[in-house]
Coordinates of C-alpha atoms in Angstrom, one line a residue:
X6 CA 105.3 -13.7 26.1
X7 CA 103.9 -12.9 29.7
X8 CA 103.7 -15.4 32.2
X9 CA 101.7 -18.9 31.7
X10 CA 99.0 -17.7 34.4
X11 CA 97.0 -20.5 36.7
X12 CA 93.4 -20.1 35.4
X13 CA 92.4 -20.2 31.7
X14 CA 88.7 -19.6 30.2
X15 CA 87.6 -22.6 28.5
X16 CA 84.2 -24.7 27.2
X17 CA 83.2 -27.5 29.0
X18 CA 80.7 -30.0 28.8
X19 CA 80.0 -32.1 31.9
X20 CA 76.7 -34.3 30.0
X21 CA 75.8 -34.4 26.3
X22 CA 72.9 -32.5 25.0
X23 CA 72.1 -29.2 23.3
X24 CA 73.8 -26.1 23.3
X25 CA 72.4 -25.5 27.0
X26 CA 75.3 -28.1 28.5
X27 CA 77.9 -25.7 26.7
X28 CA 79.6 -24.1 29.8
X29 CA 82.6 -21.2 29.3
X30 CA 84.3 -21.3 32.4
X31 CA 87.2 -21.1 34.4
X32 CA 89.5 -24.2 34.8
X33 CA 93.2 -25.1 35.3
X34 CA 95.7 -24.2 32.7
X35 CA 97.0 -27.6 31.5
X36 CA 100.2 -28.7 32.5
X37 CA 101.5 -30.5 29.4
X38 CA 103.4 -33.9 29.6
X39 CA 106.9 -34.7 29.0
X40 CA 106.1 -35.1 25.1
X41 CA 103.7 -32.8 24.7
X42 CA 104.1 -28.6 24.0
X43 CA 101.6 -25.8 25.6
X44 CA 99.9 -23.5 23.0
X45 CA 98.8 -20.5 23.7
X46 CA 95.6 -20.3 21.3
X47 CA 94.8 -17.8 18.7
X48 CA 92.4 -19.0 16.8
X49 CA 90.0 -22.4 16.9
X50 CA 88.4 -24.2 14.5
X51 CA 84.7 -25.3 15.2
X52 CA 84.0 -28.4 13.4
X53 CA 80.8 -30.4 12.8
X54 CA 82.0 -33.5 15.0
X55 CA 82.5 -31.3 18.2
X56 CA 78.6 -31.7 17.9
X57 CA 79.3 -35.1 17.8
X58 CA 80.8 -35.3 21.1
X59 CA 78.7 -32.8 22.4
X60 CA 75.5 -34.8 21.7
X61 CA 76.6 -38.4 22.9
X62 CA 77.1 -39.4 19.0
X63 CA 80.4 -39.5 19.2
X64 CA 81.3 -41.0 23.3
X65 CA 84.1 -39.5 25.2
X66 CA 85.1 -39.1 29.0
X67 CA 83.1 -36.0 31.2
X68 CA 84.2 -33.5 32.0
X69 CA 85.4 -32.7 28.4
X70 CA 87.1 -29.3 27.0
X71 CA 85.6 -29.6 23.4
X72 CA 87.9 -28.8 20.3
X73 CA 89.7 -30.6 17.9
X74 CA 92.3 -28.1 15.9
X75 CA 93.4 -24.2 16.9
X76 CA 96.3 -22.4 15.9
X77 CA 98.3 -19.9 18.3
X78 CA 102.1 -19.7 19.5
X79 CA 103.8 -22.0 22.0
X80 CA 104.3 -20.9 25.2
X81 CA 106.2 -24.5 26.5
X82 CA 107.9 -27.0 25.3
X83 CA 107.9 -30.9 27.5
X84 CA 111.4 -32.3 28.3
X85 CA 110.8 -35.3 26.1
X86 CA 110.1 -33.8 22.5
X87 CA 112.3 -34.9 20.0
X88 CA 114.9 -31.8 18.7
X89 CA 114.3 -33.1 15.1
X90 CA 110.8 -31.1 15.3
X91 CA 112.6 -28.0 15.8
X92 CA 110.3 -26.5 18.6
X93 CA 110.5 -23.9 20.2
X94 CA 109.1 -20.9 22.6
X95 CA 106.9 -18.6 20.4
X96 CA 107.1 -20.4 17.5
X97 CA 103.7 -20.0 15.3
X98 CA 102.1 -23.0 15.1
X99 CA 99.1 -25.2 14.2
X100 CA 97.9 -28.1 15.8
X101 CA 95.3 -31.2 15.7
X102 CA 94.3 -32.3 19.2
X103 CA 91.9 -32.3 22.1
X104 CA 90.7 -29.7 24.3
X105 CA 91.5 -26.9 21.8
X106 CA 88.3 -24.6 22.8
X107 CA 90.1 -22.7 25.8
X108 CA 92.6 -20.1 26.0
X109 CA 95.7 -23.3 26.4
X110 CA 95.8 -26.2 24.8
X111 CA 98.1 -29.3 25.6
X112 CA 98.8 -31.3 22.7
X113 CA 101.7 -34.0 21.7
X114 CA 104.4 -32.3 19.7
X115 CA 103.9 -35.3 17.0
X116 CA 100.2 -33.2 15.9
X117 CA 101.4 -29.6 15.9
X118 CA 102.9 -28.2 12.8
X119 CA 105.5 -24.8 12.5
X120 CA 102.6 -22.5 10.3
X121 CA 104.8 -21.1 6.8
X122 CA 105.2 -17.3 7.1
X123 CA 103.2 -16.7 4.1
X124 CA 99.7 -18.1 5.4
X125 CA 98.1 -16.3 8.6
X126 CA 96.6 -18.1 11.3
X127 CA 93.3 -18.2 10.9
X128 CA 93.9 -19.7 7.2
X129 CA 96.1 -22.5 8.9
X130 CA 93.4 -23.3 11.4
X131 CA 90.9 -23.4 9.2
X132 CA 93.0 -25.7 7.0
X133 CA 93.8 -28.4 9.4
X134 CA 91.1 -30.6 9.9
X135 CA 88.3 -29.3 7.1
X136 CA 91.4 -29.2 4.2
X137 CA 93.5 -31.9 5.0
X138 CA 90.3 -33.9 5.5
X139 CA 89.3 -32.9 1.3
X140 CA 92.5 -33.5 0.3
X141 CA 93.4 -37.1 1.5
X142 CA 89.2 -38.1 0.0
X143 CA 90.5 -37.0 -3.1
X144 CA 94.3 -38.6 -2.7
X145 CA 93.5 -41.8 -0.8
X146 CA 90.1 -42.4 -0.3
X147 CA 89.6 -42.1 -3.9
X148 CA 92.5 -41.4 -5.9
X149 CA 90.7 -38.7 -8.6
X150 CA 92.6 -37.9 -12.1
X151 CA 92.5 -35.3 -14.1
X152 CA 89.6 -35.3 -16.3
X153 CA 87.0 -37.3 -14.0
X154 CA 83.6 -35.7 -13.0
X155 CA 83.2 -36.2 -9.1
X156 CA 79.7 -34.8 -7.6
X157 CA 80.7 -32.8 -3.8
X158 CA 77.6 -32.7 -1.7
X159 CA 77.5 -29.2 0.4
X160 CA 79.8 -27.7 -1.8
X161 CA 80.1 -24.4 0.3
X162 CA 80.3 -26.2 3.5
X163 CA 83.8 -26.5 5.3
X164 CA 85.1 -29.3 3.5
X165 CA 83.3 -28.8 0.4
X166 CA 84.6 -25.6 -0.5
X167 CA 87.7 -27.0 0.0
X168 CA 87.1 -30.0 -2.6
X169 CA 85.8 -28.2 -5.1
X170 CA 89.4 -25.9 -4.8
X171 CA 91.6 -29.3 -4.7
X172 CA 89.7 -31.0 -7.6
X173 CA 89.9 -28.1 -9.5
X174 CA 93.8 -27.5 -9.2
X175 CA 94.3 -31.2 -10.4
X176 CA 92.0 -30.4 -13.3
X177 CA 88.5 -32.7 -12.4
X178 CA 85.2 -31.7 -13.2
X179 CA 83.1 -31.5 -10.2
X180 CA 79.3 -31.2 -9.9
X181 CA 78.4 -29.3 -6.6
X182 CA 75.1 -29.2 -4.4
X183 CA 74.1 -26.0 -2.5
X184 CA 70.8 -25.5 -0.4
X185 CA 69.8 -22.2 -1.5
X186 CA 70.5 -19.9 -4.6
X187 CA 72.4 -17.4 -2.3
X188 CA 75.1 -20.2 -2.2
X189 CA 75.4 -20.7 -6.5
X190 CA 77.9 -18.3 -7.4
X191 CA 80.1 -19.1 -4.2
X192 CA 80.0 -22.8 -5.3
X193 CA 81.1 -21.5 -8.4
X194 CA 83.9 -19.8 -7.0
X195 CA 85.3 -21.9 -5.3
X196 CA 85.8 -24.5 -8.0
X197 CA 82.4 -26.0 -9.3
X198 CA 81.5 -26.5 -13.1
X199 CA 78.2 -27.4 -12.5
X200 CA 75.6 -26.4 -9.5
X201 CA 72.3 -27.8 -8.3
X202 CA 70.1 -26.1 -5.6
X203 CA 69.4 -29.5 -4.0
X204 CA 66.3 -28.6 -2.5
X205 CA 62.5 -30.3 -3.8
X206 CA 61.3 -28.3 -6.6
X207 CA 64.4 -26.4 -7.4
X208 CA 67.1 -28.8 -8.9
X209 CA 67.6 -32.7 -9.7
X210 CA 70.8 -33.6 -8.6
X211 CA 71.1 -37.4 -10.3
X212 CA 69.2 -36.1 -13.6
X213 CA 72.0 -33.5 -13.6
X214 CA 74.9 -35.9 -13.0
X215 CA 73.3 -38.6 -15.8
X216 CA 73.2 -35.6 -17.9
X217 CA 77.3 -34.3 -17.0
X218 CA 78.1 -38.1 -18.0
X219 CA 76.2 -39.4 -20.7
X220 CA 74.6 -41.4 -18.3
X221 CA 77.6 -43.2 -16.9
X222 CA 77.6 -41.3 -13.4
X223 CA 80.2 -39.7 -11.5
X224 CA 83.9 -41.6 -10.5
X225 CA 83.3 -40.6 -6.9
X226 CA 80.3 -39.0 -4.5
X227 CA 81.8 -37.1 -1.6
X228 CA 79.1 -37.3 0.9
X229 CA 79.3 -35.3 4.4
X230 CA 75.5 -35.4 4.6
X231 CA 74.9 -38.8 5.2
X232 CA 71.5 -40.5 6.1
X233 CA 69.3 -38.2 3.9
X234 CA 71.4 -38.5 0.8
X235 CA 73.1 -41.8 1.0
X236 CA 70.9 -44.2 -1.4
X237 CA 70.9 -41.0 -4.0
X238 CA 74.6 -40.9 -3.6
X239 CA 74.4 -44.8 -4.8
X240 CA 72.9 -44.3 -7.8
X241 CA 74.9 -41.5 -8.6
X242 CA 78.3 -43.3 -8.7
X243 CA 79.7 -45.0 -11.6
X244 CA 80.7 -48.4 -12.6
X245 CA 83.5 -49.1 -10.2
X246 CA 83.1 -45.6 -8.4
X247 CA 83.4 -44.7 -4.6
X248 CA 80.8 -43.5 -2.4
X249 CA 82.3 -41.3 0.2
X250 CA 80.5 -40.9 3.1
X251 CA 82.3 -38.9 5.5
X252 CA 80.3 -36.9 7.7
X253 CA 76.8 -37.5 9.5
X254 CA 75.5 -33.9 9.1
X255 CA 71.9 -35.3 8.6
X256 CA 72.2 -38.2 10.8
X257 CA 74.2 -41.4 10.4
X258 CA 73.6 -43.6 7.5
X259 CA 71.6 -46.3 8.2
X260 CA 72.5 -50.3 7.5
X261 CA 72.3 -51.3 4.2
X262 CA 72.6 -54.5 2.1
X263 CA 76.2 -54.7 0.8
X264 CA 75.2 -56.9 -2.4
X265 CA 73.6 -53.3 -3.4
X266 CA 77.0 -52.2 -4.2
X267 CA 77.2 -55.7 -7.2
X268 CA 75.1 -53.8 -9.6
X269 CA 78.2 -51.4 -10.7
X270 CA 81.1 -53.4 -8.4
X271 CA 80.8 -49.6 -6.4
X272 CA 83.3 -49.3 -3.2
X273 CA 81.8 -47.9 -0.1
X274 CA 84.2 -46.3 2.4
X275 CA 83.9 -44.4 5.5
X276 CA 86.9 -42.8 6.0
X277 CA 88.1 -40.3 9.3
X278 CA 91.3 -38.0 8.7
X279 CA 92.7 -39.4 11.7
X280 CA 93.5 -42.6 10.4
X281 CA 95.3 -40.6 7.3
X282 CA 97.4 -38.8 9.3
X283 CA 98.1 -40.9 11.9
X284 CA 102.3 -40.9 11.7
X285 CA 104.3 -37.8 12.1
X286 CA 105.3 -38.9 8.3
X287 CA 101.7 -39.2 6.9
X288 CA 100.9 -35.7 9.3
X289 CA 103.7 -33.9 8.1
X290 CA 103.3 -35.2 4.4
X291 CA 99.7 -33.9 3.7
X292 CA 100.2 -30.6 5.5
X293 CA 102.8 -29.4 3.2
X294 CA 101.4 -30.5 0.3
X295 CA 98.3 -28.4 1.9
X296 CA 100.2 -25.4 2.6
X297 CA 102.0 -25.8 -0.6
X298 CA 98.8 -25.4 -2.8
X299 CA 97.2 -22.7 -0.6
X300 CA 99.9 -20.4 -1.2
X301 CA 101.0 -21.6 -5.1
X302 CA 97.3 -21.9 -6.3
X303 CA 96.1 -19.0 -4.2
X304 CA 93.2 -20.7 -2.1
X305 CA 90.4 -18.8 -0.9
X306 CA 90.2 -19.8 2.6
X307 CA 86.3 -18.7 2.8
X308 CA 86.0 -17.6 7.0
X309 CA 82.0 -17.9 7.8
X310 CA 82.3 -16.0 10.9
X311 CA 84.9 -15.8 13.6
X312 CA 82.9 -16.1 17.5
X313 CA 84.3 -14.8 20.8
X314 CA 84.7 -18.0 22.7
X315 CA 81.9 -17.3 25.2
X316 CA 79.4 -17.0 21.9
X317 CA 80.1 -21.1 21.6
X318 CA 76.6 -21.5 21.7
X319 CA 76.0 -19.4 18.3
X320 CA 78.7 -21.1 16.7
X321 CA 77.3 -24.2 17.6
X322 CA 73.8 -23.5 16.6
X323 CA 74.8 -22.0 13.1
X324 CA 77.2 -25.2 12.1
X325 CA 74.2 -27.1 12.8
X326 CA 71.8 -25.3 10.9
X327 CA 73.8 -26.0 7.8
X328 CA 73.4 -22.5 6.6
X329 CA 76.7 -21.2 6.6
X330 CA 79.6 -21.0 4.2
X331 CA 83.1 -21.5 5.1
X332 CA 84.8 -22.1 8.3
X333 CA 83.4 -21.0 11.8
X334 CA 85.8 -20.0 14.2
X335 CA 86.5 -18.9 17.6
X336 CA 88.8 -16.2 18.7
X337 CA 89.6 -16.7 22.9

């Protein structure tokens, strides 16, 4: 590996706003701390809460590299990290941090992960935060069986495709929505048994659940579009179901009356990976069991686009349009 140099190309935001307060620049490689190992990145992951920070939704501390997950080879490792993680100097890795859009990234040893031999790098990347985030919805925040009809709302976005490939490997039934007909037979693909163009005029998404479940509703709504979609996703659920509601891609969900959830004794939760994953053990626990059924039930890891860092703008803009399929990454 060739020297760690002094300058790195990163994006920046010094205010919240639009795309326009996107800045690709130069700025200091990071030192990392005692505990903490240097990555050289590979590949990034774009994810719908870097618009969070990027518009003020989400506060955080200006100047701020953006970034959450990337995937790339280490290039240092701090005095401090433990031995039992086995780390070492161009070992291909995977991470979950800060800062991740930039050519370095500085992240505690306790969130990066050695990558198996048999998945690539852009497939681990993409996995991190958009799999891991499907698969501990379906293990903790609602534990699904075998057998139960779950309804996955933007079943070709990110995490959505990835449901509808977890549910189906432990043998659920899972109604998807799509926004356009383009995006049926992907749905399809990817895991659905049933697909509704959720768009006015072209498909009713509780008439079709009523009609998947003899009326009883669905054992869990996985809902990453929030405020639009939230009061449907309530009449959707079942009798002692869970609503979901893990993303804001419409806006936040707006206050509601809890004694609306009496009528079926329903469970609300809204649930961040982070707080999954938060020990090494929980971390380490989920990602094998990840990588495990990527490679033994032959994922599709469905790539939307991969940008050159400096197109951060276009990546930005198309995650929020909530046209694409599949993961958007950046190459530095």
């Amino acid at each position: 590996m060739p020297p760690i140099p002094k300058l790195m190309k990163a994006v920046q935001i010094e205010k919240t706003g639009g795309i326009e307060v996107l800045q690709y620049k130069d700025v200091p490689v990071p030192t990392p701390k005692s505990d903490e190992v240097l990555i050289k990145n590979e590949i990034i992951g774009v994810n719908y809460i870097d618009t969070y920070f990027r518009t003020g939704l989400y506060p955080s501390p200006k100047p701020m590299i953006l970034g959450r997950e990337g995937s790339g080879t280490i290039a240092s490792v701090g005095s401090e990290v433990s031995k039992s993680l086995g780390f070492a100097k161009g070992d291909k890795v995977a991470y979950m941090g800060t800062s991740a859009y930039a050519d370095f990234t500085a992240c505690p040893a306790e969130k990066v992960l050695k990558v198996p031999d048999q998945v690539s790098s852009a497939d681990a990347c993409s996995a991190l935060i958009q799999g891991l985030t499907a698969l501990t919805l379906v293990e903790e925040t609602h534990k699904v069986q075998s057998g139960d009809w779950v309804l996955v709302l933007a079943a070709t976005g990110g995490v959505g495709g990835w449901l509808c490939q977890i549910l189906r490997a432990k043998g659920a039934k899972t109604i998807g929505t799509v926004g356009s007909e383009e995006k049926v037979a992907t749905a399809k693909e990817q895991g659905a048994d049933v697909v509704v163009i959720d768009r006015p005029g072209q498909g009713d998404v509780l008439q079709t659940v009523k009609e998947c479940t003899d009326g009883r509703g669905v054992a869990a709504v996985f809902d990453g579009v929030g405020k639009d979609t939230f009061e449907r996703s309530l009449e959707c659920v079942a009798r002692k179901g869970t609503v979901a509601s893990f993303g804001n891609a419409s806006g936040a969900v707006e206050p509601f009356l809890i004694s609306k959830l009496s009528a079926k004794n329903a469970k609300v939760a809204r649930p961040t990976l982070y707080n999954y994953v938060a020990t090494r053990q929980e971390f380490e626990h989920y990602s094998d069991e990840l990588f495990k059924m990527m490679i033994e039930k032959n994922f599709s890891v469905r790539i939307h686009e991969t940008y050159p860092l400096k197109d951060i703008a276009g990546a930005h803009t198309d995650i929020e349009s909530r046209k694409t399929m599949g993961k958007l990454l950046l190459k530095p």
